[in-house]
XYZ file of C-alpha atoms in Angstrom:
500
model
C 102.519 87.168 91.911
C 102.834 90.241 94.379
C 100.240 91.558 96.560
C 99.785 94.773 93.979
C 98.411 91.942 91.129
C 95.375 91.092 93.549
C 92.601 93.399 95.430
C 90.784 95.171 92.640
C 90.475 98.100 90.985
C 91.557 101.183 92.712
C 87.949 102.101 92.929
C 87.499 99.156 95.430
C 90.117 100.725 97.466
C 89.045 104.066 97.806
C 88.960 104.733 101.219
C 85.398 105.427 103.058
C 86.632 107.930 105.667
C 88.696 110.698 105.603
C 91.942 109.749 108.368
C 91.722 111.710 111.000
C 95.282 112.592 112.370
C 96.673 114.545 115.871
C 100.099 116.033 116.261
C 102.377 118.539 117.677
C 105.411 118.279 115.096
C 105.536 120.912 112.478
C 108.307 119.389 110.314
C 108.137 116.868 107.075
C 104.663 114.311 108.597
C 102.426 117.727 108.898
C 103.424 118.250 105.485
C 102.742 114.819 104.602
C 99.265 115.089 106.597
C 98.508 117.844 104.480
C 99.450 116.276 101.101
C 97.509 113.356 102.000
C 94.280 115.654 103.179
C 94.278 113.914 106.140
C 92.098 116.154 108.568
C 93.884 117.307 112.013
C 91.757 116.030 114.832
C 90.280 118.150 117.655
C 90.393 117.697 120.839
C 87.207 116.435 121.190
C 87.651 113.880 118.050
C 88.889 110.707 117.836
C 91.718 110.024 115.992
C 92.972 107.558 113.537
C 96.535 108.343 113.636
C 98.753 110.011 116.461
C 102.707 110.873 115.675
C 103.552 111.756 119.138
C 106.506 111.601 121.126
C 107.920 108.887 123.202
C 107.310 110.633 125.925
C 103.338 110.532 125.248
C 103.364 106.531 124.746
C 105.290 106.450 128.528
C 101.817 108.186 129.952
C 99.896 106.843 128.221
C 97.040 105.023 130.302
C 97.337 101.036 129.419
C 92.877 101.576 130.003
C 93.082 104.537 126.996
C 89.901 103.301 125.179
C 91.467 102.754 121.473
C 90.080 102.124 118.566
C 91.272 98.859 116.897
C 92.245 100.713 113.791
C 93.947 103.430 115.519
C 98.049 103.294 115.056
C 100.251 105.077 117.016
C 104.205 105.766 115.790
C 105.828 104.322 119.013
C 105.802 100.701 120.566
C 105.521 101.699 124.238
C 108.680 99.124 125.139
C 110.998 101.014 122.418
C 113.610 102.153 125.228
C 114.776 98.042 125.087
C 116.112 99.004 121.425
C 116.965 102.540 121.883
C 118.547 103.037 125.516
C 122.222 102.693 124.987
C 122.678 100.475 128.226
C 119.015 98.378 127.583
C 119.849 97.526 124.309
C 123.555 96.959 124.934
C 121.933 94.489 128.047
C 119.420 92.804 125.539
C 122.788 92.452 122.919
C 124.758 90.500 125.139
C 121.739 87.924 126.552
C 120.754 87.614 122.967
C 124.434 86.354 122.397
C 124.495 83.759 124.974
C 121.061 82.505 123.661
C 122.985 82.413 120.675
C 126.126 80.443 121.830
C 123.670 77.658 123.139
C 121.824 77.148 119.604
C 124.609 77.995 116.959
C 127.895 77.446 119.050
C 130.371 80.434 120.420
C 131.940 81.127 117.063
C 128.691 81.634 114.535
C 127.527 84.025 118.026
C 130.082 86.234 117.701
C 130.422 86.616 114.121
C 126.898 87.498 114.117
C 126.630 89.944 117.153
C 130.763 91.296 115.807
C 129.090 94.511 114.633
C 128.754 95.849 118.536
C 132.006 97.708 119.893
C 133.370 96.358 123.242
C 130.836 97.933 125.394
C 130.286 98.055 129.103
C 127.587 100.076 131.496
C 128.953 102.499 134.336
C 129.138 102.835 136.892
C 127.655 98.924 137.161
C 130.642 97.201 135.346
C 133.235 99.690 135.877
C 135.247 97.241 137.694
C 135.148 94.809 134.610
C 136.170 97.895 132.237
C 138.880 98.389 134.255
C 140.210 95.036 133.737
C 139.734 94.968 129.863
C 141.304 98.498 130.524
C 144.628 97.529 132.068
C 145.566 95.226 128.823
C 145.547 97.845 126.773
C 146.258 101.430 128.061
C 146.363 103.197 124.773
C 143.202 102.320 123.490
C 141.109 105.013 123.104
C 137.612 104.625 124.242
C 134.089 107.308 123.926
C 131.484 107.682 127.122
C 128.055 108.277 126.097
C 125.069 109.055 128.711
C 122.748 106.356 127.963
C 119.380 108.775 127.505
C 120.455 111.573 125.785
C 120.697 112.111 122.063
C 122.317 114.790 119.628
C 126.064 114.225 120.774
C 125.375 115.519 124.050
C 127.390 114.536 127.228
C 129.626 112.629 124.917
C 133.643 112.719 125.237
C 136.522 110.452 124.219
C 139.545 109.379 126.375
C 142.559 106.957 126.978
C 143.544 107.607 130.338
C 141.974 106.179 133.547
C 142.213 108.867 135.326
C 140.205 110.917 132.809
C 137.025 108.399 134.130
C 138.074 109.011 137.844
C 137.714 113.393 136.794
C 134.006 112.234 135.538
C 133.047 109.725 138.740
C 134.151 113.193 140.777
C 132.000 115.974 138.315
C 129.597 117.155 140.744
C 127.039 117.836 137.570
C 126.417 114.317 137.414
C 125.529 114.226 140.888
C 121.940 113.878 141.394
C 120.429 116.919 143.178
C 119.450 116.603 147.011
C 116.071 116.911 146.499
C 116.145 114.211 143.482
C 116.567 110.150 144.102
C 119.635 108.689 143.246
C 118.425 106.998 140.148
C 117.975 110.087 138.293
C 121.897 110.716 138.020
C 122.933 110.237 134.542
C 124.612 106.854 133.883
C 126.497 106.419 130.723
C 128.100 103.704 128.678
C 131.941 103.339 127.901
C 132.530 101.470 124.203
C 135.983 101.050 122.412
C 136.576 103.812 119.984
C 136.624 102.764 116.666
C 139.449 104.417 115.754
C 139.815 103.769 111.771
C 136.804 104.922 110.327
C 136.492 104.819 106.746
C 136.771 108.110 105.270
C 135.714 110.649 102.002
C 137.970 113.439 101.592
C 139.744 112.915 104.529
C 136.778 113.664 106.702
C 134.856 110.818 109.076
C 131.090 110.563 108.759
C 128.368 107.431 109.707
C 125.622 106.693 107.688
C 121.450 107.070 108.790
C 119.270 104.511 107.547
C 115.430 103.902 108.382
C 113.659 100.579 109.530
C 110.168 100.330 110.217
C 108.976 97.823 112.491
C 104.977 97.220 111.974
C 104.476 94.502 114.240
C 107.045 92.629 116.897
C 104.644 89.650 116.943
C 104.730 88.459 114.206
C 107.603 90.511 113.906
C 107.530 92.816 110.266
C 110.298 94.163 109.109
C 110.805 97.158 106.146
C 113.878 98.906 105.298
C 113.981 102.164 103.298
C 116.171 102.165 100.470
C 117.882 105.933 100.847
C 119.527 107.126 103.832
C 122.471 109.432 104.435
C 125.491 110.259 105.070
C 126.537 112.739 107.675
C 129.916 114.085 107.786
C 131.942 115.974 110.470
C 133.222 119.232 109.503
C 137.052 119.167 110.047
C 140.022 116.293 109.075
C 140.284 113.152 110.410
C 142.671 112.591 112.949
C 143.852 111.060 116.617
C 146.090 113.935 117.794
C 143.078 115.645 119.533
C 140.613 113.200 120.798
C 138.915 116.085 122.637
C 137.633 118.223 119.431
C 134.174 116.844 119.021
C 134.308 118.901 115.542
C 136.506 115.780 114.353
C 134.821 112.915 116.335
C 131.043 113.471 116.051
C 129.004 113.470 113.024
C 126.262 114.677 114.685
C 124.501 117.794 112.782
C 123.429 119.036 116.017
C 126.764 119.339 116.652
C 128.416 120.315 113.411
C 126.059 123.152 112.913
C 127.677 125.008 115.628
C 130.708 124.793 113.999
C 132.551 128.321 112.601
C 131.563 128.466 109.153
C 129.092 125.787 109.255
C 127.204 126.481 105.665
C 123.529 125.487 106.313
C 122.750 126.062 102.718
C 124.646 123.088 102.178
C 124.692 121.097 105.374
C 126.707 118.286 106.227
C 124.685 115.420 104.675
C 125.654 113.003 101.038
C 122.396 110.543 99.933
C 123.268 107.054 100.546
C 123.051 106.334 96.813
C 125.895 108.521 96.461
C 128.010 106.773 99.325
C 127.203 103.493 97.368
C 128.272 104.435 94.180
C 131.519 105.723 95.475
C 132.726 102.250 97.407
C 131.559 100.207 94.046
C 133.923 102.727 92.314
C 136.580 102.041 95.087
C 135.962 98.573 95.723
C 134.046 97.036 93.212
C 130.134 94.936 93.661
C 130.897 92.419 95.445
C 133.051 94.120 98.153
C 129.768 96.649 98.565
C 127.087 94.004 98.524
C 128.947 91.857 101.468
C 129.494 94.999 103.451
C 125.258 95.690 103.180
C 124.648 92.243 103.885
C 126.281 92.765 107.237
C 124.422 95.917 107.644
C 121.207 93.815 107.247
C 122.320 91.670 109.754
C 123.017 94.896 112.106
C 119.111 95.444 111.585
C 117.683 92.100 112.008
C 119.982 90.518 114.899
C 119.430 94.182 116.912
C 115.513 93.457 116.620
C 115.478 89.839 117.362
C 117.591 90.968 120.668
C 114.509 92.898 121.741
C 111.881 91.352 120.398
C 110.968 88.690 123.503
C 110.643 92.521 125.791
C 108.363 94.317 123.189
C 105.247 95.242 123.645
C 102.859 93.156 120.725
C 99.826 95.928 120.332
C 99.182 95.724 116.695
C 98.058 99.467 116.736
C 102.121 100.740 117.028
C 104.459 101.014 115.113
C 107.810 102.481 115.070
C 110.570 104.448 112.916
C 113.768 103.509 114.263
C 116.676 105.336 112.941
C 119.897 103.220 112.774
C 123.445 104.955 112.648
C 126.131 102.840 111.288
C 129.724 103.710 111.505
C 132.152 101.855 108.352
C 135.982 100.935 109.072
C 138.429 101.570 106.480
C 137.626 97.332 105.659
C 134.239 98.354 105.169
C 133.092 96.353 108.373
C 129.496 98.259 109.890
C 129.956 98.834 113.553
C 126.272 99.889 115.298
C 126.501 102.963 116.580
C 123.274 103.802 118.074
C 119.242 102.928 117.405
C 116.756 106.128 117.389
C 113.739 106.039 118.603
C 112.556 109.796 116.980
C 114.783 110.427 114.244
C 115.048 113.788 112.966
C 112.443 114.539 110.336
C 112.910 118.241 110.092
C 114.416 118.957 106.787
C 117.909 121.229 107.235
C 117.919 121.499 103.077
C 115.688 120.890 100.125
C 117.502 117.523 99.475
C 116.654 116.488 102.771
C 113.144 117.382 102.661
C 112.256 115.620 99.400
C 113.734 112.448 101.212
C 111.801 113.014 104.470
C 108.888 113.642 102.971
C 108.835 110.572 100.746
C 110.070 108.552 103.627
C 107.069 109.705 105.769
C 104.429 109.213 102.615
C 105.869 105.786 101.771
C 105.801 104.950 105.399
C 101.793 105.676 105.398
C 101.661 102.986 102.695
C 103.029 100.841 104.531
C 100.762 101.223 107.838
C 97.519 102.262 105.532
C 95.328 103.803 107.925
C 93.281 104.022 104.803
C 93.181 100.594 103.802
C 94.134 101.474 100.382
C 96.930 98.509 99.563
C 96.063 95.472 97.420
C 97.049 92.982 100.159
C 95.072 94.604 102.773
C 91.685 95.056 100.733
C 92.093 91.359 99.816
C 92.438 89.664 103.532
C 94.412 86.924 104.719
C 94.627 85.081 101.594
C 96.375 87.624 99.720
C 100.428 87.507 99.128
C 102.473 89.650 100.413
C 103.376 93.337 99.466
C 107.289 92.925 99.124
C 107.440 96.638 98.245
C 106.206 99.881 98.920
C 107.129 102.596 97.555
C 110.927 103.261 98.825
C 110.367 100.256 101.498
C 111.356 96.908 100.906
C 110.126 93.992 102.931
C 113.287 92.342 104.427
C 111.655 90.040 107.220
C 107.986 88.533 108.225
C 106.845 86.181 110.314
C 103.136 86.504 109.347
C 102.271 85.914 105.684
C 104.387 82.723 103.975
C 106.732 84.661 102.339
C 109.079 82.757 99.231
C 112.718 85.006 100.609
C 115.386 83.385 101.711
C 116.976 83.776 104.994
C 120.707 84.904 105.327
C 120.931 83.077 108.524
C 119.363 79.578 107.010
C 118.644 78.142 103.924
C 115.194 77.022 103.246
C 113.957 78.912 106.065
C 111.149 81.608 104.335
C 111.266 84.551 106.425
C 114.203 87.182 105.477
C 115.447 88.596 102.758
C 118.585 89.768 102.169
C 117.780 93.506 100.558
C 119.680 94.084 98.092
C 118.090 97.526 97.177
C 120.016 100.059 99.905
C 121.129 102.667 97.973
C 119.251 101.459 94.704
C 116.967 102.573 92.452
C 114.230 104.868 93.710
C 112.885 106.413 90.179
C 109.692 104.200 90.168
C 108.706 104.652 93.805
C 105.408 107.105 93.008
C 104.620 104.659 90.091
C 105.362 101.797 92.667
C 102.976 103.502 95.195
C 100.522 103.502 92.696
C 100.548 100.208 91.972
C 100.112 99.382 95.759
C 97.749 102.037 96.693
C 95.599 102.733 93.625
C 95.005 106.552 92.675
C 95.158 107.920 95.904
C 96.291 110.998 94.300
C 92.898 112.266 93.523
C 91.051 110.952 96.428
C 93.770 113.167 98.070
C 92.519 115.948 96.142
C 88.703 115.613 96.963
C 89.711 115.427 100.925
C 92.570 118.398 100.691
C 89.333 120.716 98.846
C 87.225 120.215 101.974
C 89.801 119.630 104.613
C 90.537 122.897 107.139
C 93.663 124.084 107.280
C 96.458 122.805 109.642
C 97.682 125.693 112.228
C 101.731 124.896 111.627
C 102.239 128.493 113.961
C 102.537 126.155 117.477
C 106.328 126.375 118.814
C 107.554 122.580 117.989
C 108.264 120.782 121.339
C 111.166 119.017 122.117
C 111.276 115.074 120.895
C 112.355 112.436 123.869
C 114.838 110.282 121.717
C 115.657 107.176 122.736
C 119.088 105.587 121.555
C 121.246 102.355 120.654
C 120.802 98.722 119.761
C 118.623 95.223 119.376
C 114.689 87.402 118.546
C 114.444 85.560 116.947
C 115.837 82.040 117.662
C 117.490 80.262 114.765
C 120.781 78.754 113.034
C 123.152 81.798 112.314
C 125.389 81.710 109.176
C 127.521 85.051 108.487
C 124.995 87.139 106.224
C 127.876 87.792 103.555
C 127.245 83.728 103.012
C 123.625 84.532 101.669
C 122.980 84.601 98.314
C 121.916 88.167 96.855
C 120.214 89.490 93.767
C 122.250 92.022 91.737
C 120.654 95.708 92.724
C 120.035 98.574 90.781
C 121.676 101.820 91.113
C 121.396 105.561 90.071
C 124.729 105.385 89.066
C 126.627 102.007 88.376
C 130.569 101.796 89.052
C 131.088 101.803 85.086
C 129.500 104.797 85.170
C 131.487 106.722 87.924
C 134.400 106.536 87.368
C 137.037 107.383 89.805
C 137.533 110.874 88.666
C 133.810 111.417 88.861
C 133.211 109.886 92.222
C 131.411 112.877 94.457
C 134.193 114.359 97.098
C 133.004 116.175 99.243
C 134.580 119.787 99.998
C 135.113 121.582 103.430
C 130.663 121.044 103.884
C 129.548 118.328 102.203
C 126.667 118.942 99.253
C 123.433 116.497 100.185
């Protein structure tokens, strides 16, 4: 029985205050605030629900007088997942923890999804080393706390690192201390990306953490696919056109087409590679993709803070090879939810609204209403359930048999057709209680220039035996499209700008 078979009518959840919200984004969760008629807090209010920026969580007073039932979007420790150089720091100590419990071997097929990866200018010596072997590797630099492709560039020679050590724009100002000069990270260039229509792109998928301890764990089913704009290819490492998938970037590309964008939904990516390479091929490669998730947030999770009033959006980018092997290419901590088409707002927005049924500020879910005794939700909406430490929950693990904690999801890129009916079933008929708050709720002021998001970037304990993921066993999933209905010939391509 699931959590949405217990709890009462909807009646008994119908929530007895009207969630009071405070933000300064303008994009796809004011929308969502709105739809919900959630009322914007003043200044002088309290609040039940703040989607602020990293940066706010940083000043924010450890003595700030919070309610218990207030939840804020970011766990104030998120730079250990989404720093390039912390998380790349907690990656390799979580592999040596590891080595000790599972042996070398079952360590490093586990962590195998995390490019050869070193921190500069701290291990620049050992990077020279791994260097020397092979000289015509090519290898990218990324500055470990900036986001949006910026500061990034790809190179083989050494010499093209000694022109960087000697740029005086990374020299910290006189007036500055010396740790504010930007540090970066060097990683091995994956260099055989799998491609569609020639072109490279990575792939965006969302994981909600609602507690670190016990640690919860929900991935959304749709993501995307962003593509660069030009053809693959090494004979110009330096054209960032070819080499970064990055809409920030691509957009500033001649004859960028915003009406179409860059983007291609998930489900579509999936039902391509089944066409390609058949079920079982697919569900191995997003069993290692779950394991990309999970192993990334057990890294972190002994360094996270445990207040039960955050929570966090992280979004993962995932680069494929052409064997379909998921390298990590970098955790967000503020993923983009401005909408650049109407595709990619009807995602957003259901991504934020599902999310909300997931934290409930309203205490509208089955499971909730009913206490401790009640099972677990295993779905909400477009979010499946795929790890908890809390609640006993019947899943098995992909890293142990027996051991009830994980669940391989088998829904990525699955069915999504049910998720309002789903919601209901959760939530009860929030839909009118909506309406009787939006009728006497003022109107948001949307008019306030948007300011810029701090993002955090790149990747993330849980002790336990590890057995390769693709090992697990996995239900079947369900699809938009199924690979005996694409066929080859009908398998999206996508043309100089890809359609989302």
């Amino acid at each position: 029985m699931s959590g949405a078979d217990v709890g009462g009518s909807a009646d008994s959840r119908r929530p007895t205050k009207q969630v009071r919200y405070k933000t300064h984004f303008t994009n796809t969760v004011l929308d969502v605030f709105v739809s919900l008629g959630w009322r914007k807090a003043t200044d002088d209010d309290d609040w039940d629900v703040h989607w602020c920026d990293v940066g706010w969580v940083h000043d924010m007073p450890s003595t700030m007088n919070l309610s218990s039932t207030a939840r804020v979007c970011h766990f104030p420790t998120h730079f250990e997942l989404t720093r390039k150089d912390r998380s790349v720091s907690n990656m390799k100590r979580y592999r040596k923890k590891l080595e000790k419990e599972v042996g070398k071997a079952a360590a490093i097929d586990r962590c195998s999804f995390m490019p050869e990866t070193y921190y500069l200018p701290g291990e620049y010596h050992m990077f020279v080393e791994l260097w020397k072997k092979s000289p015509s590797t090519a290898w990218i630099m990324k500055p470990v706390g900036r986001a949006q492709g910026k500061g990034i560039f790809l190179f083989r020679k050494l010499e093209d690192i000694v022109g960087w050590k000697r740029d005086t724009r990374f020299e910290p100002k006189k007036e500055e201390p010396a740790e504010k000069k930007d540090a970066y990270i060097v990683q091995q260039y994956i260099s055989k990306p799998y491609l569609i229509g020639g072109k490279k792109f990575d792939l965006r998928f969302y994981v909600l953490v609602t507690s670190f301890s016990p640690m919860e764990v929900w991935l959304y089913r749709e993501g995307f696919a962003r593509f660069s704009g030009a053809q693959y290819s090494m004979d110009n490492i330096a054209d960032s056109f070819v080499h970064l998938t990055n809409v920030a970037v691509q957009k500033t590309a001649e004859g960028y087409d915003k009406a179409k964008g860059c983007k291609m939904l998930f489900s579509d990516v999936k039902a391509l590679l089944r066409t390609r390479h058949g079920d079982e091929a697919v569900q191995k490669c997003l069993a290692e993709i779950d394991n990309v998730f999970l192993t990334t947030l057990q890294s972190v999770q002994p360094t996270m803070s445990c207040d039960r009033r955050c929570f966090e959006l992280y979004g993962y980018d995932i680069l494929l090879d052409t064997d379909l092997k998921p390298w990590l290419i970098e955790v967000n901590a503020s993923p983009s939810l401005t909408a650049d088409t109407p595709t990619d707002h009807k995602l957003k927005f259901g991504l934020v609204e599902d999310l909300f049924g997931v934290v409930d500020p309203e205490g509208r879910r089955a499971s909730n209403v009913a206490g401790d005794g009640a099972p677990q939700d295993l779905r909400v909406g477009g979010f499946d359930l795929i790890w908890s430490e809390g609640k006993e929950v019947n899943l098995p693990s992909p890293y142990e048999e027996g051991e009830a904690t994980s669940l391989s999801n088998s829904h990525l890129g699955g069915y999504m057709g049910d998720r309002k009916e789903n919601l209901m079933k959760v939530m009860g008929d929030r839909k009118s209680v909506s309406r009787e708050w939006a009728a006497a709720a003022p109107a948001p002021s949307v008019t306030a220039p948007r300011r810029p998001s701090a993002s955090g970037d790149a990747v993330s304990k849980r002790a336990g035996s590890a057995k390769r993921v693709g090992s697990a066993k996995r239900a079947g999933s369900a699809t938009t499209r199924t690979s005996s209905q694409l066929s080859k010939s009908q398998a999206p391509t996508p043309p100089s700008r890809i359609n989302p």
